[in-house]
mmCIF file of C-alpha atoms in Angstrom:
data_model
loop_
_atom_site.group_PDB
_atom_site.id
_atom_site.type_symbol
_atom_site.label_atom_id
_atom_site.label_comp_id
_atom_site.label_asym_id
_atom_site.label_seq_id
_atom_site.Cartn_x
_atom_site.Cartn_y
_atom_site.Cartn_z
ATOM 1 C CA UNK A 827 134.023 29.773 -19.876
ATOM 2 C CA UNK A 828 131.992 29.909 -16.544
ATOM 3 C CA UNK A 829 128.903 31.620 -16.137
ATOM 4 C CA UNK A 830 129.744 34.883 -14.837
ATOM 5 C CA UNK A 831 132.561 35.071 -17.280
ATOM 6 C CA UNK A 832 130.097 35.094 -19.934
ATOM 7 C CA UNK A 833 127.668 37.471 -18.584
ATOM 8 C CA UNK A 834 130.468 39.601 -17.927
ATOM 9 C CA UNK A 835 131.542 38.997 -21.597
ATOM 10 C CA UNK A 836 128.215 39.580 -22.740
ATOM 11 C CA UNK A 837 126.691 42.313 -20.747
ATOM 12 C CA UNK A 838 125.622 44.598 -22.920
ATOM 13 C CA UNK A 839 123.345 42.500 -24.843
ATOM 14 C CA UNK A 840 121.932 41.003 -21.600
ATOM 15 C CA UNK A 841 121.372 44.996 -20.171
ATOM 16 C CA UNK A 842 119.625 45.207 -23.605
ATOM 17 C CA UNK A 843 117.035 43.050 -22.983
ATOM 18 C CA UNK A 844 116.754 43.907 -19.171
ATOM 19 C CA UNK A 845 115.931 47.373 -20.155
ATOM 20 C CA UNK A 846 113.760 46.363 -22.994
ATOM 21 C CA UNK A 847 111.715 44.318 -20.325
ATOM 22 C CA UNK A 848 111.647 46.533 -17.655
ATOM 23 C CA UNK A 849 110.534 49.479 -20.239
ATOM 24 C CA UNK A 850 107.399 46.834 -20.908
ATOM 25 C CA UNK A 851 106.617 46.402 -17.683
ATOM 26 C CA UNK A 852 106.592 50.341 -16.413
ATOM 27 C CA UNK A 853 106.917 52.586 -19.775
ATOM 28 C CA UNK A 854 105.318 55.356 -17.589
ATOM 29 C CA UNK A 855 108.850 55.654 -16.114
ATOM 30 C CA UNK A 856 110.883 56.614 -18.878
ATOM 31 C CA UNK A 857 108.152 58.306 -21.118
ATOM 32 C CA UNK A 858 108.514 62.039 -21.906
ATOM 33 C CA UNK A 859 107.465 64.240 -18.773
ATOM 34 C CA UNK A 860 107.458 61.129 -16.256
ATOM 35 C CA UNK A 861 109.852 60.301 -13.549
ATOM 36 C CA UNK A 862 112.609 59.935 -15.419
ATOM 37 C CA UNK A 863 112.446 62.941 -17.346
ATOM 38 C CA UNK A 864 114.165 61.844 -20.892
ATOM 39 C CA UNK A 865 113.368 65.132 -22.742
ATOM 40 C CA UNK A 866 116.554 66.418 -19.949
ATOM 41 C CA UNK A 867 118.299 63.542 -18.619
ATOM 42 C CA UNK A 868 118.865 61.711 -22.275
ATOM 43 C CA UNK A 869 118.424 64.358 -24.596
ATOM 44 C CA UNK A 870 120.600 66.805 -22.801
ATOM 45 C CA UNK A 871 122.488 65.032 -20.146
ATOM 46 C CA UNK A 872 123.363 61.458 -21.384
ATOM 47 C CA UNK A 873 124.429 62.705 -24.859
ATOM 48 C CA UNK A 874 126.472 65.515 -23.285
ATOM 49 C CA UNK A 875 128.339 62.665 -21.080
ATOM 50 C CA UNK A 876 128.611 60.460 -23.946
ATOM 51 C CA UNK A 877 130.984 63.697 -26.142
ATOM 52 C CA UNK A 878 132.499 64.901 -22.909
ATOM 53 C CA UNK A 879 133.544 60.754 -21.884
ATOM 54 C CA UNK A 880 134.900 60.922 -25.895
ATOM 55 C CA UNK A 881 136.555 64.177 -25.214
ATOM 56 C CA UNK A 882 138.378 62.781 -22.486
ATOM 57 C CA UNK A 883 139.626 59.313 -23.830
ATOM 58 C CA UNK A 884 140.404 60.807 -27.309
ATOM 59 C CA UNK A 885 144.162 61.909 -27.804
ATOM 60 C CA UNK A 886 143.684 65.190 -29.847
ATOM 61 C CA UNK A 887 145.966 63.921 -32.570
ATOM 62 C CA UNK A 888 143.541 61.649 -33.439
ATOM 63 C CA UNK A 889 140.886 63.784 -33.459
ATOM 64 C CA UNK A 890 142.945 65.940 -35.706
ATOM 65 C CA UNK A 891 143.666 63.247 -38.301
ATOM 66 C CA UNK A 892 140.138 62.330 -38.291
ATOM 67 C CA UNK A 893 139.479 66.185 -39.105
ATOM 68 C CA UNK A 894 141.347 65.261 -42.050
ATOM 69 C CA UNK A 895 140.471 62.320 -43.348
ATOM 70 C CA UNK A 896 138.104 63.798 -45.847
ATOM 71 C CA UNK A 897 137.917 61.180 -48.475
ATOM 72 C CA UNK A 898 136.127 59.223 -45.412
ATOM 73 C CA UNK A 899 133.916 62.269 -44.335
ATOM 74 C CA UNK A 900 132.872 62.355 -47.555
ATOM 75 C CA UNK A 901 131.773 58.779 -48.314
ATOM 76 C CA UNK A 902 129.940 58.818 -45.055
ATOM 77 C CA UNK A 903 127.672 61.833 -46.012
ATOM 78 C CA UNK A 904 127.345 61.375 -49.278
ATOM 79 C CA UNK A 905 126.125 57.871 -48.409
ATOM 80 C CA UNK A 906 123.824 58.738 -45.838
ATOM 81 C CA UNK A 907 122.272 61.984 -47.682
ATOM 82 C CA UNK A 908 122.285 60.810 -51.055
ATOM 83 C CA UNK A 909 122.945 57.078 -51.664
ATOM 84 C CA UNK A 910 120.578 56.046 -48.857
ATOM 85 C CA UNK A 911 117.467 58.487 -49.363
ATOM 86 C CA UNK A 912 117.341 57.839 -53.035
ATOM 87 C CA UNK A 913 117.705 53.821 -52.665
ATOM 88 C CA UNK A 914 114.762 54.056 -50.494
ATOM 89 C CA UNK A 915 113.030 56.255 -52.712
ATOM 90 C CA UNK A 916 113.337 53.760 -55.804
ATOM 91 C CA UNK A 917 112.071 50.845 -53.643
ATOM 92 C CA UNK A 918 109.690 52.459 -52.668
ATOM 93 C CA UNK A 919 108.205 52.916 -55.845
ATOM 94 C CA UNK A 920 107.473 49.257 -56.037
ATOM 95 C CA UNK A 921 106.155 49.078 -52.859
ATOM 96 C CA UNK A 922 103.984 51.360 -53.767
ATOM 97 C CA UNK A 923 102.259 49.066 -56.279
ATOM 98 C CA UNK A 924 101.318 46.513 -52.978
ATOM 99 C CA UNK A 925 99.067 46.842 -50.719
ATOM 100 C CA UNK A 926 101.776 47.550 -47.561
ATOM 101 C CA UNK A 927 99.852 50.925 -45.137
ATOM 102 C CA UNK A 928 101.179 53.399 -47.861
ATOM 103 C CA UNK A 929 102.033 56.070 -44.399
ATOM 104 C CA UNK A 930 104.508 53.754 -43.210
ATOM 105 C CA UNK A 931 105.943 53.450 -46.601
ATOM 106 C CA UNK A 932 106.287 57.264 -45.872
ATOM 107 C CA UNK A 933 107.680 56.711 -42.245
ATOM 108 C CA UNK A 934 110.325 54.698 -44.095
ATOM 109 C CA UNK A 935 111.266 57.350 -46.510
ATOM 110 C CA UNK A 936 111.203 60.190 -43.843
ATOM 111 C CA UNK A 937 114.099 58.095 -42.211
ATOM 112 C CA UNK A 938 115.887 57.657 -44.959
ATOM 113 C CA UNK A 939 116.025 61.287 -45.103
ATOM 114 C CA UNK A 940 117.553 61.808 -41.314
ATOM 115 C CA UNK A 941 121.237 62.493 -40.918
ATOM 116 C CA UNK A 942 123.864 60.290 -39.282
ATOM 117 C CA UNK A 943 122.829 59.544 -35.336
ATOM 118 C CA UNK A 944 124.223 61.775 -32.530
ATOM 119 C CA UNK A 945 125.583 59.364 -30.286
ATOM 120 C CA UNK A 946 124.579 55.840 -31.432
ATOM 121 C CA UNK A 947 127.107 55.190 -33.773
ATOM 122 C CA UNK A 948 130.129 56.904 -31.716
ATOM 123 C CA UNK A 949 129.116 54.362 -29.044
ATOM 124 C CA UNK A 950 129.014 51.303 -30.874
ATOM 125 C CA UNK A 951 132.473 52.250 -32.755
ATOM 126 C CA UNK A 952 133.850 52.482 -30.021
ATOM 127 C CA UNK A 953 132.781 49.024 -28.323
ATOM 128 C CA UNK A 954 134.264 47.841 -31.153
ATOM 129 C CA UNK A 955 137.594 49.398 -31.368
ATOM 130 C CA UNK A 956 136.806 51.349 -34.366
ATOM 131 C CA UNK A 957 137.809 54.903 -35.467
ATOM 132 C CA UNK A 958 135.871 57.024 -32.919
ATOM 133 C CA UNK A 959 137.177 60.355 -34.083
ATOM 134 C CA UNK A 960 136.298 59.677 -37.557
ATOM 135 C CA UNK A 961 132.570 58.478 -36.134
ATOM 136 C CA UNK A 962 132.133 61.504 -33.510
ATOM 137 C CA UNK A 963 133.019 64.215 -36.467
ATOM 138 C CA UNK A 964 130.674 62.180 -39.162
ATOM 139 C CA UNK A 965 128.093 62.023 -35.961
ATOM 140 C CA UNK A 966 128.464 65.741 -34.891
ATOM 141 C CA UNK A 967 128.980 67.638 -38.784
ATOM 142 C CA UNK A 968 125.766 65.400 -40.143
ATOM 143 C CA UNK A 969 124.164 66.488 -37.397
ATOM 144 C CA UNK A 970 124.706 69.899 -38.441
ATOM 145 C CA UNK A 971 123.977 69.402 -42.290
ATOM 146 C CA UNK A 972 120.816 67.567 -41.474
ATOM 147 C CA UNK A 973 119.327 70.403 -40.392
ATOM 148 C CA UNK A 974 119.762 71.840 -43.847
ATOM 149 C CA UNK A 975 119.986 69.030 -46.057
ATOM 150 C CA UNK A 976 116.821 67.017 -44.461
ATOM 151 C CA UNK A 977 113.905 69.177 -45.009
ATOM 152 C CA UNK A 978 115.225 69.737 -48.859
ATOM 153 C CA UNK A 979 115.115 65.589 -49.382
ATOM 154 C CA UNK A 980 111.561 65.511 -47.676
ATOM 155 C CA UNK A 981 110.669 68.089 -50.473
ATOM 156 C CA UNK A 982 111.965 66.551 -53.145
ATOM 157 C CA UNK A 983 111.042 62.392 -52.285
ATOM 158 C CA UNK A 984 108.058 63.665 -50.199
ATOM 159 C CA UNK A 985 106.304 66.565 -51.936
ATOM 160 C CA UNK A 986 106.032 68.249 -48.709
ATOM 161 C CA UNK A 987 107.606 70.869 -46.693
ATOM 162 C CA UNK A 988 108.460 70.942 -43.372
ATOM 163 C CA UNK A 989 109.667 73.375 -40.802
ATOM 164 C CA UNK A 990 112.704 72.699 -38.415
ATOM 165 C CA UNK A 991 113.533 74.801 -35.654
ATOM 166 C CA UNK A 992 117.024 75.898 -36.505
ATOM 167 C CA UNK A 993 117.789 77.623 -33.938
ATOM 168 C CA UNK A 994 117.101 75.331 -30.849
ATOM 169 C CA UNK A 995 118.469 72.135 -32.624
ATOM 170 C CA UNK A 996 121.584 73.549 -33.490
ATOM 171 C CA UNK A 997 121.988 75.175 -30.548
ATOM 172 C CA UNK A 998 121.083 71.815 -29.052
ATOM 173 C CA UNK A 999 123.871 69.964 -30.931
ATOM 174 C CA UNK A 1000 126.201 72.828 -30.099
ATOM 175 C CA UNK A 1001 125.678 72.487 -26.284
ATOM 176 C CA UNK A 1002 125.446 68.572 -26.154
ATOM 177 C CA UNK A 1003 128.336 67.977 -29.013
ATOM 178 C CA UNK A 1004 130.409 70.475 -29.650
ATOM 179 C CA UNK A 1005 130.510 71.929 -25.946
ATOM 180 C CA UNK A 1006 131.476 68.574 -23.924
ATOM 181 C CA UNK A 1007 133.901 67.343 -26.525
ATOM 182 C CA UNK A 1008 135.587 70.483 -25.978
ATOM 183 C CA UNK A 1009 135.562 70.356 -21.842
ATOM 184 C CA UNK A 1010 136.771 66.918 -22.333
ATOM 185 C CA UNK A 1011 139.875 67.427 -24.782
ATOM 186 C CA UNK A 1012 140.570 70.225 -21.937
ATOM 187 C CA UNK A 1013 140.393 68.050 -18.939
ATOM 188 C CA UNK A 1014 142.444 65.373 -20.547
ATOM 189 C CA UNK A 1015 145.251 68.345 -21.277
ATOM 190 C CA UNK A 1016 145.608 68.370 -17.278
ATOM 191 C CA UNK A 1017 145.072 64.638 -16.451
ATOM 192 C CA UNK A 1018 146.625 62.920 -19.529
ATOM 193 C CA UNK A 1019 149.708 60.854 -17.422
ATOM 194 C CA UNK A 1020 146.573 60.014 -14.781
ATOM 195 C CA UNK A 1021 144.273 58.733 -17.569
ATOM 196 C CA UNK A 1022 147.052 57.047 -19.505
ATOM 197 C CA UNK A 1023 147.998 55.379 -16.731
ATOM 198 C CA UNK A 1024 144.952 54.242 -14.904
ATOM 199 C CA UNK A 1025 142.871 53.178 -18.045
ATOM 200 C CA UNK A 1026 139.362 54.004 -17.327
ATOM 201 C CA UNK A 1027 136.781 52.093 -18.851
ATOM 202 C CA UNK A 1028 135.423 54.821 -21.155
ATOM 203 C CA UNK A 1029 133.816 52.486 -23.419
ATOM 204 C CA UNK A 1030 131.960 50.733 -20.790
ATOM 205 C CA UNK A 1031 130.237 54.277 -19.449
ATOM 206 C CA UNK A 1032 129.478 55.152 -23.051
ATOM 207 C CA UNK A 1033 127.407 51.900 -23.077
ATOM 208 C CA UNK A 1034 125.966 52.009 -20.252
ATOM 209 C CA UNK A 1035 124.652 55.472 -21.394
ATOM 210 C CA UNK A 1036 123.211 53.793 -24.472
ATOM 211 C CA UNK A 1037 121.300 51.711 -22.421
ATOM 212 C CA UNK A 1038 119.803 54.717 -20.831
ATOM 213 C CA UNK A 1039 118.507 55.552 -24.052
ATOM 214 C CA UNK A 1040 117.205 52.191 -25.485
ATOM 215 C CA UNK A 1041 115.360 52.458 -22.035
ATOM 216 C CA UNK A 1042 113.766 55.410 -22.481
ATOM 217 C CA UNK A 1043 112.736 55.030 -26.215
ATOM 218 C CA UNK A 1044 111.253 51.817 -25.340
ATOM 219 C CA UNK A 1045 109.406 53.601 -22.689
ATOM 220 C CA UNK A 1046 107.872 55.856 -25.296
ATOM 221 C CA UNK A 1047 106.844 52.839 -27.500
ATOM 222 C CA UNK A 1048 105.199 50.969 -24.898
ATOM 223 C CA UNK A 1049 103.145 53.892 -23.551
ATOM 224 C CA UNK A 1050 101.269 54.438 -26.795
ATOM 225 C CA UNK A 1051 99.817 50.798 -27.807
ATOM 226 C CA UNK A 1052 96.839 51.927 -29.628
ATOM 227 C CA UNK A 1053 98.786 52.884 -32.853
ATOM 228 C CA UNK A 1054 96.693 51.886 -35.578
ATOM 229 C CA UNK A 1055 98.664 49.889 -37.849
ATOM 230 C CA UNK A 1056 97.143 46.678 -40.262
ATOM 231 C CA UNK A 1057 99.853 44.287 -38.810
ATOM 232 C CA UNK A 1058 100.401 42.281 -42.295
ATOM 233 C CA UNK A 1059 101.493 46.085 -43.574
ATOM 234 C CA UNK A 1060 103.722 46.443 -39.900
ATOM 235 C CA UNK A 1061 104.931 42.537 -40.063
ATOM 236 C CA UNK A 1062 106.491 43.101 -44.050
ATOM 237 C CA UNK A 1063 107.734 46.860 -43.352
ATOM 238 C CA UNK A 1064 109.831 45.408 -40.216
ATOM 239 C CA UNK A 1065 111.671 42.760 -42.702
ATOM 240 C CA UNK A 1066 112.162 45.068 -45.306
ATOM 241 C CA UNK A 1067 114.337 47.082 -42.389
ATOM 242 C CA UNK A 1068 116.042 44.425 -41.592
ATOM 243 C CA UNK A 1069 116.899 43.648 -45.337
ATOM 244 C CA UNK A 1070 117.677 47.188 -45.520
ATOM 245 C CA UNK A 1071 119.950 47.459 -42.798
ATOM 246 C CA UNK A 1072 121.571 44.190 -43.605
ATOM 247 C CA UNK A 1073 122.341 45.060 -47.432
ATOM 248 C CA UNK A 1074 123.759 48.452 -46.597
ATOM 249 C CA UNK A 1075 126.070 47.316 -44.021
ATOM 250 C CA UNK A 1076 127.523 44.402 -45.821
ATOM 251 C CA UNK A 1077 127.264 47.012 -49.325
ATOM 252 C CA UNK A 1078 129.655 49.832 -47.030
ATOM 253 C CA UNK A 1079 132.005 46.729 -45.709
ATOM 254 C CA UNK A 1080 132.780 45.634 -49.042
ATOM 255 C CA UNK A 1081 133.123 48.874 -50.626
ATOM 256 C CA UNK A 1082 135.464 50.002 -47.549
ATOM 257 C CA UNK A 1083 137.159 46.848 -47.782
ATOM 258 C CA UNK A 1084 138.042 46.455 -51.215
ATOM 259 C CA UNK A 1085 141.764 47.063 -52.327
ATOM 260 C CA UNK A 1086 142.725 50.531 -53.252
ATOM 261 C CA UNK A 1087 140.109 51.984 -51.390
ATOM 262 C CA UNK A 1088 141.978 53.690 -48.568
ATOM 263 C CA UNK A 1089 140.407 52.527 -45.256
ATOM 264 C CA UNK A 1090 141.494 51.152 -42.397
ATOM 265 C CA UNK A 1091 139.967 48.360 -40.492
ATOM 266 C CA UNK A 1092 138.909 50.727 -37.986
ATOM 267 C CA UNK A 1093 137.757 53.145 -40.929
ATOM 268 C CA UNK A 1094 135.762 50.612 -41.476
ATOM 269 C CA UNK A 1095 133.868 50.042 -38.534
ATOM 270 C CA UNK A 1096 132.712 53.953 -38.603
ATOM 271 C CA UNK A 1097 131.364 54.204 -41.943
ATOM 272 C CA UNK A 1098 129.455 50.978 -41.360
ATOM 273 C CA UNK A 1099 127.870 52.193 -38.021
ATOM 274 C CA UNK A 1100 127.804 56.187 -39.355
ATOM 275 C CA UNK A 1101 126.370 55.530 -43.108
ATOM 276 C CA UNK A 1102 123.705 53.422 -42.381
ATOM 277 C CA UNK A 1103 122.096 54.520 -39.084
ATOM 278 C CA UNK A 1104 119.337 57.399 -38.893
ATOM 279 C CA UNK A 1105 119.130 60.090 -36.246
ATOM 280 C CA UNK A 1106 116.055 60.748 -34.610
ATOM 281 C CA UNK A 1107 116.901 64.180 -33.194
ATOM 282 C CA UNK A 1108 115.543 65.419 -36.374
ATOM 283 C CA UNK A 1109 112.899 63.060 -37.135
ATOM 284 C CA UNK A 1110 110.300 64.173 -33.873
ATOM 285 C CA UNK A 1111 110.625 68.016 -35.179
ATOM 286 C CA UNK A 1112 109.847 66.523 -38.692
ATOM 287 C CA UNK A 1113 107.191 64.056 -37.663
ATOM 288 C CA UNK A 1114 105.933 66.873 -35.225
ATOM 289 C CA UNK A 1115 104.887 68.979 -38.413
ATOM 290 C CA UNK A 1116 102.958 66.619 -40.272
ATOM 291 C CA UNK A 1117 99.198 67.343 -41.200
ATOM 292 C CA UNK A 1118 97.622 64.568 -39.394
ATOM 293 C CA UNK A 1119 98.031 63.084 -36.283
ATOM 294 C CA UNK A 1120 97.595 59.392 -37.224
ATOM 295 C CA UNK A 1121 99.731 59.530 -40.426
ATOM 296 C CA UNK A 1122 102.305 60.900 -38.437
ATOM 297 C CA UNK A 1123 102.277 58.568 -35.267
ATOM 298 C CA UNK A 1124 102.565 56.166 -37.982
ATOM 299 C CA UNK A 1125 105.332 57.499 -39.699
ATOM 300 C CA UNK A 1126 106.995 58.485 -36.625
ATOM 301 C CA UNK A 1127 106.452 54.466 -35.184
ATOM 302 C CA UNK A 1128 108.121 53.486 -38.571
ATOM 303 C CA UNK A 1129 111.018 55.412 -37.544
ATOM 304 C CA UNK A 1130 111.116 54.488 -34.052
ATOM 305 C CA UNK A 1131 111.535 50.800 -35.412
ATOM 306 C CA UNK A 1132 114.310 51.592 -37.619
ATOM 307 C CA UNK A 1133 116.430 53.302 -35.422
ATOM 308 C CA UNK A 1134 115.739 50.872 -32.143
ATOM 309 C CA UNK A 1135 116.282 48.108 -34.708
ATOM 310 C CA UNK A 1136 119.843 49.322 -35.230
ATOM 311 C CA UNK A 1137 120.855 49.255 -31.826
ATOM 312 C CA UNK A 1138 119.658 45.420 -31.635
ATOM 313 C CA UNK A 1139 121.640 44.724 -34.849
ATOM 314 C CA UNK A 1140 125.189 46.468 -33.733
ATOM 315 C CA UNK A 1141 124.990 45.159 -30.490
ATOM 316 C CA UNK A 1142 124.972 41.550 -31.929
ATOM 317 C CA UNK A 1143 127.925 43.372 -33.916
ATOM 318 C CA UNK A 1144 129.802 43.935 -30.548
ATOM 319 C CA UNK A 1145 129.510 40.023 -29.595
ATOM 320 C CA UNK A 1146 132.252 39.707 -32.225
ATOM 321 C CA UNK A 1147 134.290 42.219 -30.646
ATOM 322 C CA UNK A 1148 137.577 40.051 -29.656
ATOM 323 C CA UNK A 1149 140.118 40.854 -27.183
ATOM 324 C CA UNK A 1150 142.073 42.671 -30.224
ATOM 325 C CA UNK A 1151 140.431 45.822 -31.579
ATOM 326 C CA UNK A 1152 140.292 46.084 -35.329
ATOM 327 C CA UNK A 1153 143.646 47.501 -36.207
ATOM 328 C CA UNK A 1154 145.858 47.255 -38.898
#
């Protein structure tokens, strides 16, 4: 395979690392309220083009049998909200006994408490071939529940409240989920021979999108270097993550896997990407109400890690991709 045949293979990963380098070298770009202005352009117009780009590839019969597929939806949340927050909780308890920064310990348990992410894991099913209709409704209705269901596991792993804007986060997810999934299942009623026959590359803008926001998050990292952290505490935290995210994904491929159990192959690939990744959306509100300001930068850096650590992991996922999608 010649050179450009591999960097055209192998893109993604490469834009990765441009835009994790170029977010070094200029975070002021992509920070909140510079140039770039990510509290609109990302939070508002990226995630609104990834739904409405969904919208438009998606047939609605498969959006209707993903509806449906309940024994899925329900594995997928309960995971997420239950399995995951309570995992973290018990190893926690151990951790407790060391001598790991005990607030990022409580970063760590604040993300276990997040819902599935908004647009992550749609993406990254969908590079892969997986069941994107199963991953946008998991996505978009533990979006929803999160705003419920988070605050309650913060008070019960936590100790301590906190308040969530209802109002402008759903109405958030409404307009950037629910509203350009619906313009797009619209505009592929009129254009459906067009799209079928043309083939646009739908999963290629969805990525590029995600790049967009691994850019921009960077960006906020980068801009705020003076977080004070004891870096033995930092080092340990970041490969108890990674063991984290490792254990649960292979722990949901073998359970989804095993015989008897239901799932497709392409099942599969969106309960692996939807159980075990963590939304931010609702962490900044939650972080945001904290008591202190440096035990929440510190929690909040915890779970700025975890989630940009996920997109590193599933895009090494997508090198596997083959020219065959996972199918049955």
């Amino acid at each position: 395979m010649g050179l450009l045949a591999r960097v055209r293979k192998e893109w993604f990963i490469i834009g990765i690392v441009l835009v994790i380098l170029s977010a070094k070298l200029q975070p002021s770009v992509g920070v909140r309220g510079g140039p770039l202005k990510p509290e609109i352009t990302i939070a508002y117009v990226a995630v609104s083009l990834i739904f409405f780009n969904s919208g438009l590839s998606l047939k609605t019969e498969e959006l209707t049998s993903a509806l449906l597929h309940v024994r899925l939806h329900l594995f997928v949340q309960s995971f997420t909200l239950i399995f995951f927050p309570l995992v973290i909780w018990l190893l926690l308890k151990v951790l407790a006994l060391t001598a790991i920064d005990q607030w990022l310990l409580r970063g760590l348990q604040t993300v276990s408490c997040m819902p599935p992410p908004v647009s992550s894991a749609v993406i990254l099913t969908k590079a892969v071939g997986g069941n994107e209709a199963a991953a946008i409704f998991n996505s978009a209705f533990g979006s929803f529940l999160g705003i419920i269901v988070t605050p309650v596991l913060l008070l019960l792993f936590l100790g301590s409240s906190s308040s969530v804007p209802f109002s402008s986060i759903f109405s958030q997810l409404f307009m950037t989920v629910v509203v350009p999934l619906i313009l797009g299942q619209v505009c592929r009623s009129f254009l459906r021979e067009y799209l079928e026959r043309r083939k646009l590359p739908f999963g290629t803008v969805s990525s590029a999108v995600l790049l967009m926001i691994i850019y921009t998050t960077f960006c906020d990292t980068f801009s705020n270097p003076n977080i004070e952290l004891d870096p033995t505490s930092l080092l340990i935290v970041v490969l108890i993550i990674f063991s984290i995210q490792l254990s649960f994904m292979l722990l949901t491929f073998a359970f989804s896997t095993r015989s008897g159990s239901g799932f497709s192959p392409a099942d599969t690939v969106a309960i692996m990407f939807c159980s075990t990744h963590k939304s931010l959306t609702l962490g900044g509100e939650t972080v945001d109400s904290s008591a202190h300001l440096t035990r929440r930068r510190r929690a909040f850096w915890c779970t700025s890690v975890h989630k940009r650590k996920n997109t590193v992991v599933c895009a090494l996922l997508q090198t596997t991709e083959t020219s065959a999608p996972w199918t049955e």
